[in-house]
XYZ file of C-alpha atoms in Angstrom:
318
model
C 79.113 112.363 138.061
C 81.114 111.280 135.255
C 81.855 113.054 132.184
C 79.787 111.578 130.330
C 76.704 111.440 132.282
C 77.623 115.615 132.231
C 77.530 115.574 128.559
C 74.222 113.609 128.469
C 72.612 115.850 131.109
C 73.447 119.072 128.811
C 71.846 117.358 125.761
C 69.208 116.626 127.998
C 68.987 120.107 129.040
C 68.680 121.970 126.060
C 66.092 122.379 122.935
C 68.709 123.017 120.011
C 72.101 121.504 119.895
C 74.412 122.413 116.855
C 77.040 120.147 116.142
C 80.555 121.435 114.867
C 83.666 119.858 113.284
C 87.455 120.442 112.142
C 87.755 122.204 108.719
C 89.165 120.093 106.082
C 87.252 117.048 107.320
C 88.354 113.579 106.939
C 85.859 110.414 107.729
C 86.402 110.060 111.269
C 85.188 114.549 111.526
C 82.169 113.642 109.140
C 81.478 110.152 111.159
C 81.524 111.512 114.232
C 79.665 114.831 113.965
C 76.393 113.695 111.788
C 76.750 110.282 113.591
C 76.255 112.042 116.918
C 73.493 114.231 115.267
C 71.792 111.026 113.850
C 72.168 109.695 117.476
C 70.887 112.546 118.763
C 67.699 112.895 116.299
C 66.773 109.133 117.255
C 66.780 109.589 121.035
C 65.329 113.099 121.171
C 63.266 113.550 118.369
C 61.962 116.789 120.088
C 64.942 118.826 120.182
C 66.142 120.889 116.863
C 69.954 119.130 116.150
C 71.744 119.995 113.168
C 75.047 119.479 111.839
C 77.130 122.729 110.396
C 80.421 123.156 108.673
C 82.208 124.036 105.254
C 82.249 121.855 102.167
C 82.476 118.096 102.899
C 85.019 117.901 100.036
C 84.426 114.571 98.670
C 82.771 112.688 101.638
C 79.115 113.545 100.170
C 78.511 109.889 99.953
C 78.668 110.326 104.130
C 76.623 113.038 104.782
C 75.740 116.899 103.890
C 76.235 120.275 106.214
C 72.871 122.825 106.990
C 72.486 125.824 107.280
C 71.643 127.746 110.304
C 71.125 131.662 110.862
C 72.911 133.346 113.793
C 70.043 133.391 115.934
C 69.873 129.446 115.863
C 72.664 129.878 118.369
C 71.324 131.981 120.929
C 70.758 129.392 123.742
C 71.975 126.545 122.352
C 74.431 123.902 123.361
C 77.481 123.308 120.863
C 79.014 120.253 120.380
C 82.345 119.920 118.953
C 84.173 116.556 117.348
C 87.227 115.465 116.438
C 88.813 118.488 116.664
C 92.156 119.476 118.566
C 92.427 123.404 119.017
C 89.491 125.947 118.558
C 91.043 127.704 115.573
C 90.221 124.039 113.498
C 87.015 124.795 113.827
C 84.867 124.853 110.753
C 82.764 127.783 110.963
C 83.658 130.436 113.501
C 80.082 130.765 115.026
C 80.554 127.606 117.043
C 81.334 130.500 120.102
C 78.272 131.971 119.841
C 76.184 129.214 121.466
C 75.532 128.925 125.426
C 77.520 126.076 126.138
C 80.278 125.016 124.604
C 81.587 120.813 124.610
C 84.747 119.223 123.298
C 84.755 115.453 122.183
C 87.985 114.476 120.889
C 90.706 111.846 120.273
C 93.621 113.631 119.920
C 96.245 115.129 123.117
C 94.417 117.764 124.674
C 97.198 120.525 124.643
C 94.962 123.221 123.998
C 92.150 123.296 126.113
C 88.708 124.469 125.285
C 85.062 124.539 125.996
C 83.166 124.537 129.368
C 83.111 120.825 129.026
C 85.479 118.388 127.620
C 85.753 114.565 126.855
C 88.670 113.794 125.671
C 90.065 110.474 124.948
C 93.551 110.054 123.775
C 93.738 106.474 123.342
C 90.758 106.100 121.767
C 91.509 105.214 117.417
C 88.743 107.452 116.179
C 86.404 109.975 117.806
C 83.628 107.835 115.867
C 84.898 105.461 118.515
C 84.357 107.587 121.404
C 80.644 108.613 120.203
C 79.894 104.960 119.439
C 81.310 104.087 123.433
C 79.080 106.891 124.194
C 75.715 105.375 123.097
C 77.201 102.283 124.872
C 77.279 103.557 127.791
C 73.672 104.841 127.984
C 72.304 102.393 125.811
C 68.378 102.644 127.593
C 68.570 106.876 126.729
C 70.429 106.871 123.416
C 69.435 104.840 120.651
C 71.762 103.624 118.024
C 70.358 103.706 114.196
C 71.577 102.436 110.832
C 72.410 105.523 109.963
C 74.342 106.601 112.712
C 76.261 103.101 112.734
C 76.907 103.715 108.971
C 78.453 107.079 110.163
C 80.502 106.159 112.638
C 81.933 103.132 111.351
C 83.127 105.817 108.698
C 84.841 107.397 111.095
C 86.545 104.685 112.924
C 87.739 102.711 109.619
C 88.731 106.317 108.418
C 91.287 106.599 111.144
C 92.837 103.466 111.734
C 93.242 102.988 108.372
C 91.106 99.759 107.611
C 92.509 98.975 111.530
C 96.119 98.880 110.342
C 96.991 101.539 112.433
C 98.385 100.632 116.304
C 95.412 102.407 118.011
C 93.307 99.830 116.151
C 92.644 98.316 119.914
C 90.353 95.102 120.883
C 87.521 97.396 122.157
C 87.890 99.201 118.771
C 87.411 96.233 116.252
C 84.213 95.296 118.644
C 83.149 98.627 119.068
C 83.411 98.191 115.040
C 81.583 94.604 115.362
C 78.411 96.369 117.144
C 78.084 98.900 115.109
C 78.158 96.441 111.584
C 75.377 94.462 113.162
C 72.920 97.454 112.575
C 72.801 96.254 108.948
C 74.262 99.098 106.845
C 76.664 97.593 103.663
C 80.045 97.933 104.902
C 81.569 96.122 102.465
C 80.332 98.663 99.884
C 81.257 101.545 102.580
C 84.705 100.409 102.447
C 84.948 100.708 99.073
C 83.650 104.132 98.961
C 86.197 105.442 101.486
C 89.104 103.643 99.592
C 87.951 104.445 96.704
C 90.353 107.446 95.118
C 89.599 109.575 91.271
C 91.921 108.424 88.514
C 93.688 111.584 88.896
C 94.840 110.917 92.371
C 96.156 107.230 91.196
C 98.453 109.243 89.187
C 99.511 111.207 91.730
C 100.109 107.767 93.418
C 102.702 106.835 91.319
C 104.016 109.874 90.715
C 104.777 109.228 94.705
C 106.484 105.851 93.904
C 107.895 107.662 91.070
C 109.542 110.660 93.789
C 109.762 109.361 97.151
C 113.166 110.413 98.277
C 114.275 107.975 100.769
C 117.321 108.226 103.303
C 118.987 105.116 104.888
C 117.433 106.218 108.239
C 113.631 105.248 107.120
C 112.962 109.070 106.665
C 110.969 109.661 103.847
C 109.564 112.249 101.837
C 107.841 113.670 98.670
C 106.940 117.428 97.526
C 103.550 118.927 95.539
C 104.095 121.898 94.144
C 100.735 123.766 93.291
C 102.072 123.985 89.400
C 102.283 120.141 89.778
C 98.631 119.747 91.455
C 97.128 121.773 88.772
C 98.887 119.873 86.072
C 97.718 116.439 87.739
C 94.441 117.886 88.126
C 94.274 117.422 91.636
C 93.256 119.276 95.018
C 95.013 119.610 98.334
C 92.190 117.620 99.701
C 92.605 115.211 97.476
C 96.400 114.568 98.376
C 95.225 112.859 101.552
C 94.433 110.008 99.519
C 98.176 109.415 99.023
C 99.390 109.888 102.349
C 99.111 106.744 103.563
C 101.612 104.932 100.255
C 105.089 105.736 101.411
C 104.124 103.534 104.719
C 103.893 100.223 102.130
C 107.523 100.400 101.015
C 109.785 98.736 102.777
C 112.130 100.132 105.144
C 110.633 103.665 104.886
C 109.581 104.334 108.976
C 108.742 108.065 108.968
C 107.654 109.798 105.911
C 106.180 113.661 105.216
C 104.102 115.074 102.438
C 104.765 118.743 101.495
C 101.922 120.449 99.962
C 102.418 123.513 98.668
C 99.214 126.269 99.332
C 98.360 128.769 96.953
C 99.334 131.408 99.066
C 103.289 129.777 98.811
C 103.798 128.098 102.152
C 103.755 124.259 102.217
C 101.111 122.416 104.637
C 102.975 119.069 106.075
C 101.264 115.786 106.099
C 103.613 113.395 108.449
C 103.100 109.837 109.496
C 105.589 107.201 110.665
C 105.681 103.687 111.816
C 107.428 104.096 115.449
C 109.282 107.336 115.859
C 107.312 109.685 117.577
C 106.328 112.981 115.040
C 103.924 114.990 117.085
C 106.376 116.860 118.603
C 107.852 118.021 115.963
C 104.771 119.041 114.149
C 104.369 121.047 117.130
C 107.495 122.891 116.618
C 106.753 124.058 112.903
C 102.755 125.274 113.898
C 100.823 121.808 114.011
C 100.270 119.159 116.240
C 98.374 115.662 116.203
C 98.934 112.224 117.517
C 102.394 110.280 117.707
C 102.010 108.258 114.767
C 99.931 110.998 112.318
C 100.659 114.556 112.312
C 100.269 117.855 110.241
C 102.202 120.954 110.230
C 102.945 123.761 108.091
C 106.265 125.551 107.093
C 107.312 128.925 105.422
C 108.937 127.635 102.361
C 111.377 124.569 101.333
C 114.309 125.924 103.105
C 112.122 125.078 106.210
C 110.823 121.979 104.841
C 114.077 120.695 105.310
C 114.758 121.627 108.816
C 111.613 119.811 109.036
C 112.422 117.048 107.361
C 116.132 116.626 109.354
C 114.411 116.171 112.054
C 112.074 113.011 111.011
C 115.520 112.220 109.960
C 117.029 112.146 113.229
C 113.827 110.831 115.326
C 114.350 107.794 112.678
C 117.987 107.124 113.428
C 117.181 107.479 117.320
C 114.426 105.069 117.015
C 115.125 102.051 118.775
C 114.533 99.496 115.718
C 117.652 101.340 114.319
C 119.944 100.846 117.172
């Protein structure tokens, strides 16, 4: 039996499933938890499914968290999205259930669960949900709602399908899911859309970028400068994507400083491989998009020497 058909015989098998995600959610965690729980609701209205987590932090117009006691999660099956390594989970409880499952995109270096679908190639996990209800398209029924979600999710992480994992089976994947009838063009503009305090901090960006010959690129947010913008660490991820629209720049990172003084690392690049880096200063994450965090600025720009020198070894530089 296939993974999947495991993963539909434990939702099968049990009367309350609560569905988990990463903390600091993005799109693609929002679209693909509540879009499974929609999914879920529709094709087992019976069961008790709900969808748990911290603050959505400016995805409301997606969808909203419950709230569940501890003894919702004696005997239940968990389900957990989009989410690498255990300690990413939002809301510790997600070990107090009776079964545990992992669906996720992203390199499974740190197993966990008692079952796990995990699909590294995949753009999204919205994606892998959404081939999910194609798979067992007589037992799980899609709805607007859910397509709305997951959608989300998918256009969330490939970036309006800019990004290289942006695959054929993605855009129809994409395709199907539109033809449920939800406004995507309006959707779109929701999850583009960014607080006129964060297009400041978009050209203070342009303003800062410090760019090396290599393509290595990067920018620093102090919390002193956050505050004076007005602006959250969320809210930073909305400028994360603007170094990769200047020319020449092929690997870039975002230093965020944290209230408690070390300096959470948002890293993306255009070729050179990054995840392994992020691995070596406590993160992780696919090759193209990774986090990690580091002690101070001295650190920082180890860090940063390193997308340095992953730039200059990249092929399109040789």
């Amino acid at each position: 039996m296939s993974v999947q058909a495991n993963i539909l015989a434990e939702i099968k098998a049990y009367e309350t499933i609560i569905i988990h995600r990463h903390q600091r959610p993005d799109p693609d965690a929002i679209g693909s938890q509540v879009g499974l729980a929609e999914l879920l609701r529709a094709s087992f209205p019976e069961k008790n499914i709900y969808q748990v987590g911290g603050a959505t932090e400016g995805l409301g117009y997606l969808a909203h968290m419950q709230e569940v006691d501890d003894a919702t999660y004696q005997g239940a099956l968990v389900i957990v999205t989009d989410t690498a390594n255990a300690p990413r989970i939002s809301d510790e409880r997600f070990a107090m259930g009776d079964k545990l499952i992992k669906i996720d995109h992203h390199p499974n270096e740190e197993p966990y669960g008692d079952l796990m679908w995990v699909q590294a190639a995949a753009s999204s996990c919205s994606e892998i949900i959404a081939e999910f209800w194609q798979l067992f398209p007589e037992e799980l029924h899609m709805t607007k709602e859910a397509a709305r979600l997951l959608y989300a999710g998918i256009v969330g992480d490939t970036g309006r399908f800019l990004y290289p994992a942006s695959s054929p089976h993605t855009l129809r994947i994409a395709a199907d899911l539109i033809d449920f009838g939800f406004d995507y063009a309006a959707l779109n503009r929701q999850i583009e859309q960014i607080s006129r305090n964060v297009a400041r901090l978009s050209g203070y960006v342009y303003e800062n970028l410090q760019i090396d010959p290599s393509g290595a690129a990067y920018v620093t947010f102090s919390t002193e400068m956050l505050e004076n913008y007005g602006v959250s660490d969320a809210q930073t991820s909305g400028v994360v994507p603007l170094p990769g629209t200047i020319e020449n720049v092929l690997a870039w990172a975002i230093f965020v400083q944290q209230p408690e003084g070390y300096y959470r690392v948002r890293m993306r690049s255009k070729g050179p491989a990054i995840n392994g880096i992020a691995k070596r200063y406590h993160g992780g994450g696919h090759d193209l998009a990774s986090g990690a965090n580091v002690r101070d600025l001295e650190e920082a720009q180890k860090l940063y020497e390193e997308i340095q020198k992953a730039c200059i070894d990249f092929p399109a530089n040789n």
